[in-house]
Short mmCIF file of C-alpha atoms and ligand atoms in Angstrom, two decimals:
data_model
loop_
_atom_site.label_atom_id
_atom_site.label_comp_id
_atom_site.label_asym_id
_atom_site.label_seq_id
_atom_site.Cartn_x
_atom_site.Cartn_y
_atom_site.Cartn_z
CA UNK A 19 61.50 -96.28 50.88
CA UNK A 20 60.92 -97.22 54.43
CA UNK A 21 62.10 -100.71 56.01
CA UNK A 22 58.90 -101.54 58.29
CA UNK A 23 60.61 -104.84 59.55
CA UNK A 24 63.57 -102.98 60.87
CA UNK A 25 61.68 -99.70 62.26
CA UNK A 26 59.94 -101.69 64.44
CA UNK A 27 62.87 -102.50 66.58
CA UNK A 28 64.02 -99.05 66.06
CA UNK A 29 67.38 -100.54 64.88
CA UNK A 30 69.75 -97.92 63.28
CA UNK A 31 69.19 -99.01 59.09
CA UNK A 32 71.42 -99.53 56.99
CA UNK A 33 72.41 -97.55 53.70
CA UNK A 34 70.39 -98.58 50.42
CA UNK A 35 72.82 -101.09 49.56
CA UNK A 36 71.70 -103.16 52.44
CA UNK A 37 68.46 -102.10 53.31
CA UNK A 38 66.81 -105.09 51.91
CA UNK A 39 68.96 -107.73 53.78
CA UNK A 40 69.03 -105.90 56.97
CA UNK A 41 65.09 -105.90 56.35
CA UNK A 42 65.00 -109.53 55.45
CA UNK A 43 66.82 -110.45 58.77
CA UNK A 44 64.42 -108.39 60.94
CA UNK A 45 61.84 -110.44 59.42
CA UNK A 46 61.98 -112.68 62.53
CA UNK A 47 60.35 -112.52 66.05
CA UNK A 48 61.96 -110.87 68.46
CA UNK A 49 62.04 -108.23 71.20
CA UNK A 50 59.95 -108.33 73.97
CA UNK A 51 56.62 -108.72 73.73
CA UNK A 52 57.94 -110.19 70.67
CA UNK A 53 56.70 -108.62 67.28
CA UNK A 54 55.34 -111.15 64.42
CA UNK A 55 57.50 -112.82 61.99
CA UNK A 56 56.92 -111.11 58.96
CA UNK A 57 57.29 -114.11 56.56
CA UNK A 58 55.04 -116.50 58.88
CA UNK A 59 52.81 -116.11 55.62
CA UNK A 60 52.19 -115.90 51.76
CA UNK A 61 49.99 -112.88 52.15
CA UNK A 62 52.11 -111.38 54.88
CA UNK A 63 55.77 -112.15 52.95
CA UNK A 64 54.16 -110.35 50.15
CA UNK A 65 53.14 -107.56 52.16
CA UNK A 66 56.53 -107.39 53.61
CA UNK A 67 57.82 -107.32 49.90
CA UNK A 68 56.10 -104.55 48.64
CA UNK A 69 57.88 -102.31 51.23
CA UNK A 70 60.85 -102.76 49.53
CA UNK A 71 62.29 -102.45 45.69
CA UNK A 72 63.15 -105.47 44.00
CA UNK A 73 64.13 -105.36 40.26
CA UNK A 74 61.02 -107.21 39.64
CA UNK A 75 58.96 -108.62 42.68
CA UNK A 76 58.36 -111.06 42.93
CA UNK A 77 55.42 -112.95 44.21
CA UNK A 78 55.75 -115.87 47.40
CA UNK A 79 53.40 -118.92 47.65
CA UNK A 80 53.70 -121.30 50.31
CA UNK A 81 56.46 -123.58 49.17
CA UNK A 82 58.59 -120.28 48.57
CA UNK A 83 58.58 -119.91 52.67
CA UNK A 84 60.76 -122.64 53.92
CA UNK A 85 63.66 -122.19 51.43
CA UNK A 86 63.33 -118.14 52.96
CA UNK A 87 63.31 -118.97 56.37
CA UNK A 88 66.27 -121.44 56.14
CA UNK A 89 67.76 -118.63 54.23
CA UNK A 90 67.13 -116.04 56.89
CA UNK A 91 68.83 -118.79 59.58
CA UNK A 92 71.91 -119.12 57.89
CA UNK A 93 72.43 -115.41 57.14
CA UNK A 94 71.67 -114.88 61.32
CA UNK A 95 74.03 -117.49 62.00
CA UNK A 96 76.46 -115.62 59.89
CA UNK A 97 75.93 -112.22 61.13
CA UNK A 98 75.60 -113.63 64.66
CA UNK A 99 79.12 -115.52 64.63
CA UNK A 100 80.52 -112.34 63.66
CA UNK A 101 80.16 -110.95 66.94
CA UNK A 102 83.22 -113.50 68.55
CA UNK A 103 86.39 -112.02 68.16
CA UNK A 104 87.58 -114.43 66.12
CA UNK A 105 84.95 -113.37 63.04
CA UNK A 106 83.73 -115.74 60.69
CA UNK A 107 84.33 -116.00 56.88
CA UNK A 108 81.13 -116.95 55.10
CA UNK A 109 79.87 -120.40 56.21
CA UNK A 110 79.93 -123.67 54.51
CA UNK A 111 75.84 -123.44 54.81
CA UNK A 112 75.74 -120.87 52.53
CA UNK A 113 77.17 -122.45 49.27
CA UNK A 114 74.18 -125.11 49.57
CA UNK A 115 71.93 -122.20 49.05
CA UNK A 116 74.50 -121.16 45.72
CA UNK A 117 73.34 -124.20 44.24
CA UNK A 118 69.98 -123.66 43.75
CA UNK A 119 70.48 -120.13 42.76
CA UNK A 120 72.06 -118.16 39.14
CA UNK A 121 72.43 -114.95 38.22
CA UNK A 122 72.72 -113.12 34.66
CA UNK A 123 74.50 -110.05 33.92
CA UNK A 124 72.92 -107.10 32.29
CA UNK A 125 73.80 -103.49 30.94
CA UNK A 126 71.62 -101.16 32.57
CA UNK A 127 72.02 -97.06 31.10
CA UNK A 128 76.15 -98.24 30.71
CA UNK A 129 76.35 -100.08 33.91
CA UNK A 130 76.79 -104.04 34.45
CA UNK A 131 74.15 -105.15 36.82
CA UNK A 132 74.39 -108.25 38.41
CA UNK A 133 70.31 -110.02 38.79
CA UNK A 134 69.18 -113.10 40.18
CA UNK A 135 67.19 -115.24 38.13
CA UNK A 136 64.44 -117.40 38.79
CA UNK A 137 61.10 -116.64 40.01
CA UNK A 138 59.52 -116.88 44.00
CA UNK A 139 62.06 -117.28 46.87
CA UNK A 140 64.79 -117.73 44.29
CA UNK A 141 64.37 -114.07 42.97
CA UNK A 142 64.33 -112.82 46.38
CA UNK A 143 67.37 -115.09 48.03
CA UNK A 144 69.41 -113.92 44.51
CA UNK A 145 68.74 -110.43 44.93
CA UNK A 146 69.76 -110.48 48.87
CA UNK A 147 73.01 -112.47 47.94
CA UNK A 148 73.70 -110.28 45.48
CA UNK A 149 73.33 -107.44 47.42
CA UNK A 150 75.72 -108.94 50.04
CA UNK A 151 78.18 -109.39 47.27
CA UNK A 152 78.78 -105.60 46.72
CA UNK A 153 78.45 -104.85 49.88
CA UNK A 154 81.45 -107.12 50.84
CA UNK A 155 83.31 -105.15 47.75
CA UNK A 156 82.49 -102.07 49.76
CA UNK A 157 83.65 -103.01 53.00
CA UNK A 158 80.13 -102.58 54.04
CA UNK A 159 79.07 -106.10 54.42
CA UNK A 160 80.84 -106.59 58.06
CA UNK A 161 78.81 -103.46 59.15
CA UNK A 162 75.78 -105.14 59.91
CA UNK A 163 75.48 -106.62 63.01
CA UNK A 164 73.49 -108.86 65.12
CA UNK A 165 72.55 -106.98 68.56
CA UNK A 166 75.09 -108.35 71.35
CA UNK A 167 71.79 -109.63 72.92
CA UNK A 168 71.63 -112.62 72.63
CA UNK A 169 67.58 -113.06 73.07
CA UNK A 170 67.16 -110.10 70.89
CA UNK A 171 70.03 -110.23 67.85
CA UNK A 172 67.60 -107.74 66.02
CA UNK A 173 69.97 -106.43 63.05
CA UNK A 174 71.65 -103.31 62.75
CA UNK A 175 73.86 -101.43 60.93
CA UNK A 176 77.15 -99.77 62.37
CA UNK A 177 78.25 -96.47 60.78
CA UNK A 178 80.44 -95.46 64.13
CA UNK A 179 83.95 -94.30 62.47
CA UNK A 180 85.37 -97.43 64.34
CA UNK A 181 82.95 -99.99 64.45
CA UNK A 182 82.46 -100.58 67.90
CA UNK A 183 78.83 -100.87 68.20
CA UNK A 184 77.19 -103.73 69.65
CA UNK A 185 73.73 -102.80 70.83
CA UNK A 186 70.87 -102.59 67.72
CA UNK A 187 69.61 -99.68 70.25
CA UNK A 188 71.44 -98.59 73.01
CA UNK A 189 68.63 -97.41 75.16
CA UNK A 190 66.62 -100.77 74.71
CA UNK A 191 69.62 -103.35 75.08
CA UNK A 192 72.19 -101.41 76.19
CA UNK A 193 70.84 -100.07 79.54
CA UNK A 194 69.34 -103.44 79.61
CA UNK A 195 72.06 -105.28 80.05
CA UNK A 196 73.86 -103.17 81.92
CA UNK A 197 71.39 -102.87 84.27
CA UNK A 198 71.56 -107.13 84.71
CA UNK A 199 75.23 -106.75 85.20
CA UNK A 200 74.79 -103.89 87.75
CA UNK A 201 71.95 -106.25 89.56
CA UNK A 202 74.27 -108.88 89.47
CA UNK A 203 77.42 -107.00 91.09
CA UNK A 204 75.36 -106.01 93.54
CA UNK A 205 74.12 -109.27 94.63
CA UNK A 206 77.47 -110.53 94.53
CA UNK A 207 78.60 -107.80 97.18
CA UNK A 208 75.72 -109.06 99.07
CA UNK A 209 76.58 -112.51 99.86
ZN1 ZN B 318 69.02 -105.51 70.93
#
């Protein structure tokens, strides 16, 4: 299954197991012109859904939005503070969101599946969580990164064997910033 959100930033994706949170975060606006954000409404959200597999879609009404977006902030933040050398464990922020949230365990063909339960955003924010929980297991989880960007911080995922990447793209950000700083040695020669 394709990830639409993250294609359109042509963002390297992410394996399966975090395809739909690296999708989720592209959700926003950004690049430049800047692209839509995906979960601006009901009808788009759901369209946004269907592009990915959830155990059982869910469906998003209005009052599912805000508890997404704030959601989709505090996993940014997350991913985003990740890029300081000093890292960042998972933020205080986060556990409000546990509390509204539960999970049930299941045995699927022999294997214990962990799924979010609930219906609207609290399927979806369970599933993505829950997601992020094996992928931490996995060592995947500190993977994805937030572009070194700043106005861009479109979402990517690193598979270099030592995880130095830092640009979602390195032909869009990477020669762009290098670019500024070349512009910006030169000026300083200048004066
Ligand atoms: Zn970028």
């Amino acid at each position: 299954m394709s990830d639409l959100a993250t294609e359109r930033y042509a963002a390297a994706a992410a394996p399966e197991a975090l395809r739909r949170v690296q999708s989720f975060l592209n959700t926003r606006s950004a690049g430049s012109p800047p692209e839509v954000d995906l979960l601006a409404s009901p009808a788009s959200a759901n369209s946004w859904l269907r592009t990915l597999q959830w155990p059982t879609r869910p469906r998003l009404t209005t009052d599912d939005l805000p508890p997404l977006y704030e959601l989709r902030e505090t996993l940014q933040a997350q991913v985003e503070a990740a890029r300081t050398p000093s890292g960042s464990p998972l933020q205080p922020d986060l556990a409000r969101h546990l509390e509204k949230l539960s999970w049930g365990m299941t045995l699927e063909e022999g294997r214990l599946v962990l799924s979010a339960e609930g219906d609207g955003w609290r399927l979806v924010a369970g599933a993505l969580l829950g997601d992020i929980l094996l992928a931490q297991q996995h060592e995947l989880w500190p993977r994805l990164k937030a572009c070194r960007n700043p106005p861009c911080s479109v979402v990517f995922y690193d598979n270099s064997k030592n995880q130095s990447r830092v640009w979602h793209n390195t032909s869009v950000c990477g020669n762009l910033v290098n670019l500024r700083a070349a512009r910006a040695r030169q000026r300083a020669q200048a004066t």
